[in-house]
XYZ file of C-alpha atoms in Angstrom:
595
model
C 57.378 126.804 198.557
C 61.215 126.926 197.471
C 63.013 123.648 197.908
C 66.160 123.697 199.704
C 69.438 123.817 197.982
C 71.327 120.687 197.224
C 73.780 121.681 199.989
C 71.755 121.596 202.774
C 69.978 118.544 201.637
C 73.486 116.769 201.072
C 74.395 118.155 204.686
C 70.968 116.596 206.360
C 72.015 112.760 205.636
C 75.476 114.236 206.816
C 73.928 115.176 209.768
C 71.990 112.018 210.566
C 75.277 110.357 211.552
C 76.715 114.095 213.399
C 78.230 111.919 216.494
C 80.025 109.004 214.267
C 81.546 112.324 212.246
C 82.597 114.184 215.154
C 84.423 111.311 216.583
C 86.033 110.904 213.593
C 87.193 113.958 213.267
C 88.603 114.212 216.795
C 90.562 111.249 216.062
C 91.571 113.078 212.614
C 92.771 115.892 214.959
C 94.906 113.544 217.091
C 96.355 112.041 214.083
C 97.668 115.363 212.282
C 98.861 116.352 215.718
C 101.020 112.877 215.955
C 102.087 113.414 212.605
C 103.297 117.336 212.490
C 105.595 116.515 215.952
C 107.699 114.810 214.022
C 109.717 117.838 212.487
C 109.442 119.709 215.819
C 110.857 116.550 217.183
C 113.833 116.293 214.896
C 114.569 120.250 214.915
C 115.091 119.357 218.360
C 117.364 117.026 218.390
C 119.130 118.690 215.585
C 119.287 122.020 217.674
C 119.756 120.650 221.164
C 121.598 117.465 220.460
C 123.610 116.596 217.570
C 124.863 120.281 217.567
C 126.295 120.662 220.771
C 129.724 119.291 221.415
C 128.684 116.099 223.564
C 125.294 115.152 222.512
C 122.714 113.558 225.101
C 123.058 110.057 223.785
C 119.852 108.831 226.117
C 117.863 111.927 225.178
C 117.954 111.689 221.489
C 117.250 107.987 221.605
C 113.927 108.518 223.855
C 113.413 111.383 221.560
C 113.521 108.858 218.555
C 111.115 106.372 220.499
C 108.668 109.469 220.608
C 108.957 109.964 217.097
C 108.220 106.548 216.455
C 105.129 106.115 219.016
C 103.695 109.420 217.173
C 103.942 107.519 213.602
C 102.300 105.119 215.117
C 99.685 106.894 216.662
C 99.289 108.723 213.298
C 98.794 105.422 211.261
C 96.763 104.203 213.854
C 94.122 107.207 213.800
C 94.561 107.733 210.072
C 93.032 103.994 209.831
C 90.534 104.524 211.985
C 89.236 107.836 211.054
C 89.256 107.202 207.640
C 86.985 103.635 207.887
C 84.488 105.828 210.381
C 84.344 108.242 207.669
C 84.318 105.890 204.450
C 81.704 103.419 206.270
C 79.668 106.863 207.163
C 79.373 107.951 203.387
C 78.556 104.677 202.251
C 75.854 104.751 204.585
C 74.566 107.848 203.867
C 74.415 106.885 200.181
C 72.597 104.236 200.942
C 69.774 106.099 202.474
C 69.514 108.430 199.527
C 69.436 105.284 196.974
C 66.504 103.549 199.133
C 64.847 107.273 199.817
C 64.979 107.805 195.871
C 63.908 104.095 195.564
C 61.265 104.502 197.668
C 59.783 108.153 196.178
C 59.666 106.534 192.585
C 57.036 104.112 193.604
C 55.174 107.435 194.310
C 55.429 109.266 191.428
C 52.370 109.118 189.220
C 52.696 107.436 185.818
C 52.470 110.305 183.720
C 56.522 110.369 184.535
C 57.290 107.268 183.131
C 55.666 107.647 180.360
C 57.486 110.953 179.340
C 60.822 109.704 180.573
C 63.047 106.967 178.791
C 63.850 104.060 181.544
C 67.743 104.237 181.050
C 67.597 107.527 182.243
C 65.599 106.734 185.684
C 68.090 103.757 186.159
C 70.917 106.454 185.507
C 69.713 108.355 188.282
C 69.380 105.343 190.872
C 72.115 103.636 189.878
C 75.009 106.047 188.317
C 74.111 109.193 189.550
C 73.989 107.917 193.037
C 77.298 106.428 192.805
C 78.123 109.906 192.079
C 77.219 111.093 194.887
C 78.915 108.764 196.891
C 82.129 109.843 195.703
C 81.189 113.284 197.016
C 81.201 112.210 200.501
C 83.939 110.326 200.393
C 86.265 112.662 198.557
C 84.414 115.590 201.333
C 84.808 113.710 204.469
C 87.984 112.314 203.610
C 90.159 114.270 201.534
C 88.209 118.043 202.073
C 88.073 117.592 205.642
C 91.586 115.776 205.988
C 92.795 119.028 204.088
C 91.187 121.256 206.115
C 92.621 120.267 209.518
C 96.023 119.636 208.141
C 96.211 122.603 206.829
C 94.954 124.399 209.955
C 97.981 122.177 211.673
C 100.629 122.809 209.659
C 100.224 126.782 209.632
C 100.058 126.279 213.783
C 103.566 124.586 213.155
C 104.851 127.382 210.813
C 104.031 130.004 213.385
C 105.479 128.837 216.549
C 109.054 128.532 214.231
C 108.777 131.354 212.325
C 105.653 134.186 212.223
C 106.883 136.206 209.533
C 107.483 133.283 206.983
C 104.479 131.949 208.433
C 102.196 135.362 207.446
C 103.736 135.133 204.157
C 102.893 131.262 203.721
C 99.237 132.662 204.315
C 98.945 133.816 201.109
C 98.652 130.741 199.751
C 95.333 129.672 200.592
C 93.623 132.672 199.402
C 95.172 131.969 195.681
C 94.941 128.590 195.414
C 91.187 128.955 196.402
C 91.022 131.425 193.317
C 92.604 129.148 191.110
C 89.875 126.576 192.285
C 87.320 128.752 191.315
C 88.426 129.109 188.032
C 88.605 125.605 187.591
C 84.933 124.970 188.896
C 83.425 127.788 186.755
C 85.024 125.816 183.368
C 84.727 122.553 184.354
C 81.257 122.653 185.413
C 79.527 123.064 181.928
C 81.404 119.927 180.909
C 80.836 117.952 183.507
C 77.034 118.600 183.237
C 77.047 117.702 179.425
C 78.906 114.157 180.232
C 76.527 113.361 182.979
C 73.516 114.301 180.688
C 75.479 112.315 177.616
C 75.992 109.505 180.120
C 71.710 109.454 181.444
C 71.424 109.589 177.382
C 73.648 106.505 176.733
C 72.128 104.209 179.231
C 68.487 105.114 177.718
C 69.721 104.219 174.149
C 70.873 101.172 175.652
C 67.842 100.336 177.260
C 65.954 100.475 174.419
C 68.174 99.060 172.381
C 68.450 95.774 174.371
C 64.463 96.160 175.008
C 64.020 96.186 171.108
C 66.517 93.921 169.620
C 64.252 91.544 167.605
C 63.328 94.801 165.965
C 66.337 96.250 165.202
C 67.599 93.034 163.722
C 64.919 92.156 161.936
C 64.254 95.667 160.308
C 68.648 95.929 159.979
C 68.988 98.676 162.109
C 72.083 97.657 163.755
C 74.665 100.335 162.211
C 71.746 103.235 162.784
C 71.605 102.473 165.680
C 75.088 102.251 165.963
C 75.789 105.454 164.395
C 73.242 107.628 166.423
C 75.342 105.549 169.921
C 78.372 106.726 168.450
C 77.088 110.411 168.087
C 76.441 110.507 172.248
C 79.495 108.754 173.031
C 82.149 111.016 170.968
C 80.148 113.954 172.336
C 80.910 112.189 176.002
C 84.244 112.100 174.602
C 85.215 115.364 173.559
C 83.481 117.253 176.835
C 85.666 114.778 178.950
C 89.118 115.429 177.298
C 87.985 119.166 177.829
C 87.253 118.925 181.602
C 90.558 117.122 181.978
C 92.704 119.598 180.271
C 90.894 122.385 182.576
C 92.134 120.201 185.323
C 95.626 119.478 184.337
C 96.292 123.085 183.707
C 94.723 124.167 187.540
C 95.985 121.036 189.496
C 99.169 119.491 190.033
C 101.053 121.489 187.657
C 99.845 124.703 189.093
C 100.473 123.680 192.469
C 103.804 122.264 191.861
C 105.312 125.253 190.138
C 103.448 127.469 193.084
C 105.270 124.946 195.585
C 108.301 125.438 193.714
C 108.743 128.910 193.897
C 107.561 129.495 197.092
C 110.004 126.859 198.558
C 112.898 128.954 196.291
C 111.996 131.985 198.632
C 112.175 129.836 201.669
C 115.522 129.116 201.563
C 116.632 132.297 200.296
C 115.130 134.042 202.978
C 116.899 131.543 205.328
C 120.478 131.647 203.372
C 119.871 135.861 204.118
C 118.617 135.524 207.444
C 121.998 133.284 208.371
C 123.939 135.952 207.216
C 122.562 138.557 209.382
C 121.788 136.540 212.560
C 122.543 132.681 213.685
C 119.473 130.910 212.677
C 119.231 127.006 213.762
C 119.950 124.154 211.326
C 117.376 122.840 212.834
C 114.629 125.194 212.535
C 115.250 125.524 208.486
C 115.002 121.690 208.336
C 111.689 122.406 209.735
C 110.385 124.884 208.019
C 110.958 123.130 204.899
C 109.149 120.053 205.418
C 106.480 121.608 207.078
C 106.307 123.823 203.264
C 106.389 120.657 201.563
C 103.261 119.086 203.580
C 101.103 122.085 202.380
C 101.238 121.474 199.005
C 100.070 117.658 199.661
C 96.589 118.311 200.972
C 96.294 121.163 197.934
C 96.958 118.599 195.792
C 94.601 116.126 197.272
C 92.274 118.773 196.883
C 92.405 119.728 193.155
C 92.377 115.678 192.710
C 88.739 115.358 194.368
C 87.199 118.722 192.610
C 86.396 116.505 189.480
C 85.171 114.280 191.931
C 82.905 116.455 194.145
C 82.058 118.804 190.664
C 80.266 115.560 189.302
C 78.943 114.652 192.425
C 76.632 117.533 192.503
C 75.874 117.521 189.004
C 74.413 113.999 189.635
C 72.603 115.156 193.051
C 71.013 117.814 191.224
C 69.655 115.059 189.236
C 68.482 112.963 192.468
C 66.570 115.593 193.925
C 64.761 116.877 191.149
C 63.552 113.367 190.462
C 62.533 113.145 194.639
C 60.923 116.934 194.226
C 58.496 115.154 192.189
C 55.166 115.347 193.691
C 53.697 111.867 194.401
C 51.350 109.717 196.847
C 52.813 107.939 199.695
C 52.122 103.942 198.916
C 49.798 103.176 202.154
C 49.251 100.058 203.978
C 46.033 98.968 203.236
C 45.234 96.115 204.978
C 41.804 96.544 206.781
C 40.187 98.058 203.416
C 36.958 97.126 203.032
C 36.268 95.034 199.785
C 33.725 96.557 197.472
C 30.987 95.013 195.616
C 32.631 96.273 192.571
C 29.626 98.456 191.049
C 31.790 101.117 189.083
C 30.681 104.506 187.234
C 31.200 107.321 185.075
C 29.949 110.022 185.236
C 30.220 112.923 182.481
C 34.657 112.215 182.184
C 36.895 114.395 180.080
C 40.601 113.362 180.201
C 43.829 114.579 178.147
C 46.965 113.770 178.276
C 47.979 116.697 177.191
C 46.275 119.667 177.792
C 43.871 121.059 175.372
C 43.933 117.517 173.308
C 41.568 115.534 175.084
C 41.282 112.050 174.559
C 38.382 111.231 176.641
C 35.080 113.422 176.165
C 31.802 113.345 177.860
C 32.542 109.468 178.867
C 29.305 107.573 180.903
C 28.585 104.397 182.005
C 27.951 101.711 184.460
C 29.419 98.879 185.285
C 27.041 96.901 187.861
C 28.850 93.646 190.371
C 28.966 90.381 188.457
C 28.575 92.585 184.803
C 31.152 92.371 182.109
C 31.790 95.610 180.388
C 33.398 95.307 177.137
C 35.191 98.376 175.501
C 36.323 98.306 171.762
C 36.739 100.528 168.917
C 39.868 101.243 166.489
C 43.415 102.387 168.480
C 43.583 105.910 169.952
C 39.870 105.282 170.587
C 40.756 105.923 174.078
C 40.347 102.260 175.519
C 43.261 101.845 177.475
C 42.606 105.756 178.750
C 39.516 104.820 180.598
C 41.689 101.750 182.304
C 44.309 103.747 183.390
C 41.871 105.960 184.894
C 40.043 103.514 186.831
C 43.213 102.336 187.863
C 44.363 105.837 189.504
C 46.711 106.136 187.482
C 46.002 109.650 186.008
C 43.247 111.920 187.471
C 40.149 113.123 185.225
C 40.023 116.896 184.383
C 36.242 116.921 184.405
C 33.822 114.019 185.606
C 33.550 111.732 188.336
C 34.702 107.889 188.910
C 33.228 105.905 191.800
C 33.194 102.528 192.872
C 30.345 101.689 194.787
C 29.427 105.370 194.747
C 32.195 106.841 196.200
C 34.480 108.785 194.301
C 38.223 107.284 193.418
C 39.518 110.496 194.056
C 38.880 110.538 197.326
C 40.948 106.951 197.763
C 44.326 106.165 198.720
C 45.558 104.526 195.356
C 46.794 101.012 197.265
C 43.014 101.334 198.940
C 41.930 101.293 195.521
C 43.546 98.886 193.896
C 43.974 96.567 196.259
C 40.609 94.540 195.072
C 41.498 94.784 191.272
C 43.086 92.247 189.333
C 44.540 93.345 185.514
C 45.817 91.298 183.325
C 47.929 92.774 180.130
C 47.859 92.297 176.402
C 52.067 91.852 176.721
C 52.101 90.088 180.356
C 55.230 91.008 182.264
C 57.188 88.133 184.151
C 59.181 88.852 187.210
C 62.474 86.895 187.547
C 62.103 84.219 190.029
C 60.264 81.041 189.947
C 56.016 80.209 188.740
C 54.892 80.222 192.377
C 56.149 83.401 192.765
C 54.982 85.279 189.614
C 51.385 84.454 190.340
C 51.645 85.319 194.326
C 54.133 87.760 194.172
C 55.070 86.891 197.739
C 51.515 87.560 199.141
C 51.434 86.005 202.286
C 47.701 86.027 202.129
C 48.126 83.767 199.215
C 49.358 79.862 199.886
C 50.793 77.522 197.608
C 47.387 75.722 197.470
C 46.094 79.196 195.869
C 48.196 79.039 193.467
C 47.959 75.793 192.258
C 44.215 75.961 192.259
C 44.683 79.797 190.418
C 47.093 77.803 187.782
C 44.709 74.936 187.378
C 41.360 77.461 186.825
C 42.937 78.793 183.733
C 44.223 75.841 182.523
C 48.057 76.241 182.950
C 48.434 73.573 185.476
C 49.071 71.162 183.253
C 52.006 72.846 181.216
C 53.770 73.785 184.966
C 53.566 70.595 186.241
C 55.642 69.200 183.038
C 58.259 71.653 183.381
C 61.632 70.124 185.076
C 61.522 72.443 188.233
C 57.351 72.729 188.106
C 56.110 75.717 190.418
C 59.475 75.889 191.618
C 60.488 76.209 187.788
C 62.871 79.466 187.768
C 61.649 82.277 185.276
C 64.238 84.491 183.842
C 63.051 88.600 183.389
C 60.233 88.682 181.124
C 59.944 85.556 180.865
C 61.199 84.926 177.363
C 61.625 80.798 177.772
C 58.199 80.849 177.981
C 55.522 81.260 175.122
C 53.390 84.241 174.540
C 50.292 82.050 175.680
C 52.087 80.760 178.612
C 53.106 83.865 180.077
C 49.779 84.909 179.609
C 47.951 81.948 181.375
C 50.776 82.453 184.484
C 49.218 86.646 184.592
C 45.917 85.143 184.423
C 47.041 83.235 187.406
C 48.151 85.655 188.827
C 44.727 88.560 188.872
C 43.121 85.501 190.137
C 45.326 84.248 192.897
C 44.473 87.784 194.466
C 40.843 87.015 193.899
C 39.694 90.601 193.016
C 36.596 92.262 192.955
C 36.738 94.272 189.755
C 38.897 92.565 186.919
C 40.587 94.552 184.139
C 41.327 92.191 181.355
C 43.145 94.773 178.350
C 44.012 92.831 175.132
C 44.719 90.105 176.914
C 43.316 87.169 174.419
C 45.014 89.023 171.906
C 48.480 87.399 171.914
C 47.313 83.504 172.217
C 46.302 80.845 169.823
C 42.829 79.323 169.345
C 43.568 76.459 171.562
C 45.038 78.642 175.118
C 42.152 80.702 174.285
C 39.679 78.252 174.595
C 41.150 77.514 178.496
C 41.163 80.994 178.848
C 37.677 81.597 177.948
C 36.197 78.681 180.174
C 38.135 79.939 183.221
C 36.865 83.799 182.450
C 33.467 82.378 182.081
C 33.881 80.809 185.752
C 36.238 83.441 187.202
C 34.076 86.544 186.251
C 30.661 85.539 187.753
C 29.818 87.959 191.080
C 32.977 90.181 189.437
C 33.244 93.083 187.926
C 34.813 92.726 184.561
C 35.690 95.222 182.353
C 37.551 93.940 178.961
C 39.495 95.669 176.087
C 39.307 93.329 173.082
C 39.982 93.376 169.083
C 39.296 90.123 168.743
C 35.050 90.355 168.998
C 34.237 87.137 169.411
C 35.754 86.778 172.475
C 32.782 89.384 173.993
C 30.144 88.808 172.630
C 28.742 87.415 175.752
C 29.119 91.252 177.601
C 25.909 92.055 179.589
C 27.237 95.689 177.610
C 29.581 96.842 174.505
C 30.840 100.285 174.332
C 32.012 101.403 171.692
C 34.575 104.274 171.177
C 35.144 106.716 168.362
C 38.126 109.450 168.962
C 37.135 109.851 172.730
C 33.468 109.191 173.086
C 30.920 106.554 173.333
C 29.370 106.349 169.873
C 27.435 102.925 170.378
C 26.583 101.184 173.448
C 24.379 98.105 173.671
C 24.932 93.881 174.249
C 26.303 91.564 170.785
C 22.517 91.590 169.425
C 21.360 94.915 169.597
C 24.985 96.449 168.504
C 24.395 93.821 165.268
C 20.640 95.153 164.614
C 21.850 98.303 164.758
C 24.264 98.021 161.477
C 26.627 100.642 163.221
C 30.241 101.077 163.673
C 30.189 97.656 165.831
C 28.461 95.266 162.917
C 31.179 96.789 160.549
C 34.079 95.857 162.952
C 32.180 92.624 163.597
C 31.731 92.211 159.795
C 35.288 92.706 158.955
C 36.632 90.188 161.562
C 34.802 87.549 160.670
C 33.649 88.318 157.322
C 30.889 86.323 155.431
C 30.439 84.114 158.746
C 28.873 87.623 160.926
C 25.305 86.666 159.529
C 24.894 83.567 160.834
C 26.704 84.199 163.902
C 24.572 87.117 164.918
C 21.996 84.277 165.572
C 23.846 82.525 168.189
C 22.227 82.604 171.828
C 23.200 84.689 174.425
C 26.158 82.780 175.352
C 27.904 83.885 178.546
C 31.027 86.066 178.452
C 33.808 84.698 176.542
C 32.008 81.595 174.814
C 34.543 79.783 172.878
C 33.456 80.152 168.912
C 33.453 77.233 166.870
């Protein structure tokens, strides 16, 4: 099914405020009336007045007290019309920011991951802004235009319809030169809007990856390859502008020029030949000189309104995205947590599968640990259990029924996941851990903060739970931040727990909390765990282990040891002479701390 144009979108939030617009306009319509009676009113008094030999003293003045009311009627409705129509596109952006907003919380993750952040921040923040000038310039300089226009040529015809027929050629080549102007500019404009999304990616990243590029003295690279977008930027800018000074205000001036030349020569004749008022020449000539104005105004606003759809372009491509509509969940059931698969084949990309033939089973209250070297496809089974991409062949359930069949918020609203690099919000502790949960008090959290041992550590701080956090939380330690996301899965109390690399940031001592909380936190859950570091699973009811997309071993600590396989080498290499002895350890429940 063909998506509508960008016009007709653009003109359905238009449309959504059709009555506040139409009033406007009407008002717009009083106001150009007001304003064009002036020169009728002074060709009057010019023609009826100040020419005859005793001029109407009384008349003129009331005459002059019209004039006066009509300016300020025509101030009056200028004001108001314009604020309807300024407040009414800001409004209308507004929708379309929250609407985009809104639709990227829907789009599957596979997007992200192809598309550089700056460039999705472009769109809601720059490209948006774009737009805005569009209906602003539209509403109040296209449409102002318009019915001036229309106003002025009413004016020209009551004085004089010849002149006035010729005047009408006007329009028709000014709205050529436009055309001209849009077919050249439009190329550039689309190349300093996609220079632009570009720019704010690199700087993104660049302010994302700074310890890096200092410590590994990339600065002028980096530098150099910024410079490359930005003089590109450059040069398709000073392009579009010298399109637009050659088919704006120069163009229209010397049109207005000679055009207003012919005017008074056709006058100066036509006084010759017959007795043509004084009055009506005066005007005929101002109301020539008013059409050039709203040309002007215009040209001024194409750049404008050129961008502007360049940018919504942009917009709705990113809302023709297909996605899921986020769905309140609230009365979903919780499951036991008892989660399999069956026979799954995923790839990212097609034909290169990363996942092949995976099986298992993941029973409530069993910890599932999942290892092997990177690319093994580790995190590729989480993110599939997580909804986040969709198998190609295969089946995931949860409690037997399949995840595909699940609203994604129904599904992971009873699964807790805590990171290898746990992301902070900014705001205070209490609020990282609940993320404003109402189900979750301030007694939750506490008790969340004190299971994995970071109670103590808040409590010191100067603020304590009401201790702000800045984005990412970089005042924090990597061990901290990584107790608060513990917190945080287990604040929300889930059935099935996704723990992936997350011991692998912390030192011996924050592990050893973390450990004794898992150990108490994961009985009657679900918890499946990515790990490097093996000693922290060697307590898994089952080890699977992963070699380039398939389960090549799969057993507990003991029997993957007596095997010799791929696991005792990992195991081996980790802990090196020590493996032997530790292999005789009991059964120690998930997560026992090592001495």
């Amino acid at each position: 099914m063909s998506k509508p144009s960008t016009t007709r979108r653009l003109l359905a939030y238009a449309l959504a405020y059709k009555f506040k617009i139409i009033g406007a306009l009407l008002i717009l319509v009083c106001a150009v009336v007001a304003e064009l009676g002036g020169p009728y009113i002074t060709k009057t008094i010019i023609d009826r007045h100040l020419s005859a030999d005793a001029g109407d003293l009384g008349a003129v003045l009331g005459l002059i007290a019209l004039y006066m009311a009509l300016l300020a009627v025509a101030g009056l409705g200028n004001f108001t019309q314009s604020y309807m129509l300024q407040s009414t596109a800001l409004r209308i952006i507004q929708n379309i920011r929250m609407d985009l907003m809104r639709h990227i919380h829907r789009i599957p993750l596979r997007y992200f991951d192809n598309t550089p952040i700056g460039q999705v921040v472009s769109r809601i923040a720059n490209d948006t802004e774009a737009v805005r000038d569009l209906f602003m310039s539209f509403m109040a300089t296209f449409v102002v235009s318009f019915v001036q226009l229309t106003g002025i040529f009413v004016a020209l015809f009551i004085l004089d319809v010849r002149l006035a027929l010729f005047c009408l050629l006007l329009p028709p080549l000014f709205a050529l030169i436009m055309v001209v102007h849009l077919k050249y500019s439009k190329g550039y404009i689309s190349i300093m809007r996609a220079r632009l999304s570009d720019m704010n990616a690199m700087i993104n990243e660049s302010i994302a990856v700074m310890p890096i590029i200092q410590a590994f003295r990339r600065e002028k690279k980096t530098i150099q390859e910024f410079e490359v977008l930005n003089e590109d930027r450059y040069v398709n800018q000073v392009k579009q502008f010298r399109v637009f000074s050659l088919s704006s205000r120069n163009i229209v001036g010397t049109i207005g020029s000679l055009v207003t030349a012919a005017v008074v020569w056709y006058f100066g004749r036509e006084s010759l030949q017959s007795a043509i008022s004084f009055g009506v020449f005066y005007a005929f000539i101002d109301y020539l000189g008013r059409i050039f104005q709203p040309i002007i105004g215009i040209f001024d606003q194409l750049t404008n309104a050129q961008r502007a759809f360049v940018s919504a372009d942009k917009v709705f491509a990113i809302m023709d995205i297909d996605g899921a509509e986020v769905e309140k969940v609230d009365g979903a059931r919780r499951p036991e947590g008892k989660v399999k698969f069956d026979n799954v084949t995923f790839a990212y990309k097609e034909g290169e599968p990363v996942l092949k033939r995976i099986s298992f089973e993941a029973r409530k209250g069993e910890t599932v640990a999942l290892v092997g070297h990177t690319g093994s496809g580790k995190s590729s089974i989480m993110n599939l259990l997580l909804g986040f991409y969709e198998p190609h062949e295969g089946a995931i359930t949860i409690d037997g029924r399949d995840i595909s069949a699940m609203s994604k918020q129904a599904l992971r609203k009873h699964m807790g996941i805590v990171l290898q690099d746990p992301y902070l919000f900014a705001g205070d502790i209490k609020f990282n851990v609940s993320l404003y949960n109402p189900n979750i008090s301030l007694e939750q959290v506490k008790q969340a903060l004190k299971d994995v041992g970071a109670a103590p550590f808040v409590e010191q701080l100067p603020g304590g739970y009401d201790e702000p956090v800045i984005e990412r939380g970089s005042t924090l330690s990597s061990g901290q931040r990584q107790l608060i996301s513990f917190a945080r899965a287990l604040a929300f109390d889930p059935s099935i727990l996704i723990l992936d690399e997350a011991t692998a940031n912390i030192d011996s001592e924050t592990e050893g909390l973390i450990q004794r909380a898992l150990k108490v936190v994961s009985e009657g859950r679900t918890t499946l765990v990515i790990a490097h570091r093996l000693s922290t699973i060697r307590g898994a009811d089952q080890i699977l282990v992963l070699h380039r997309g398939e389960i090549v071993e799969r057993g507990n600590h003991e029997e993957l040891m007596a095997l010799e396989g791929r696991y005792y080498k990992m195991y081996r290499l980790q802990t090196g002479e020590r493996a032997s002895s530790d292999t005789q350890v009991g059964g120690a429940a998930f997560g026992a701390v090592q001495p």
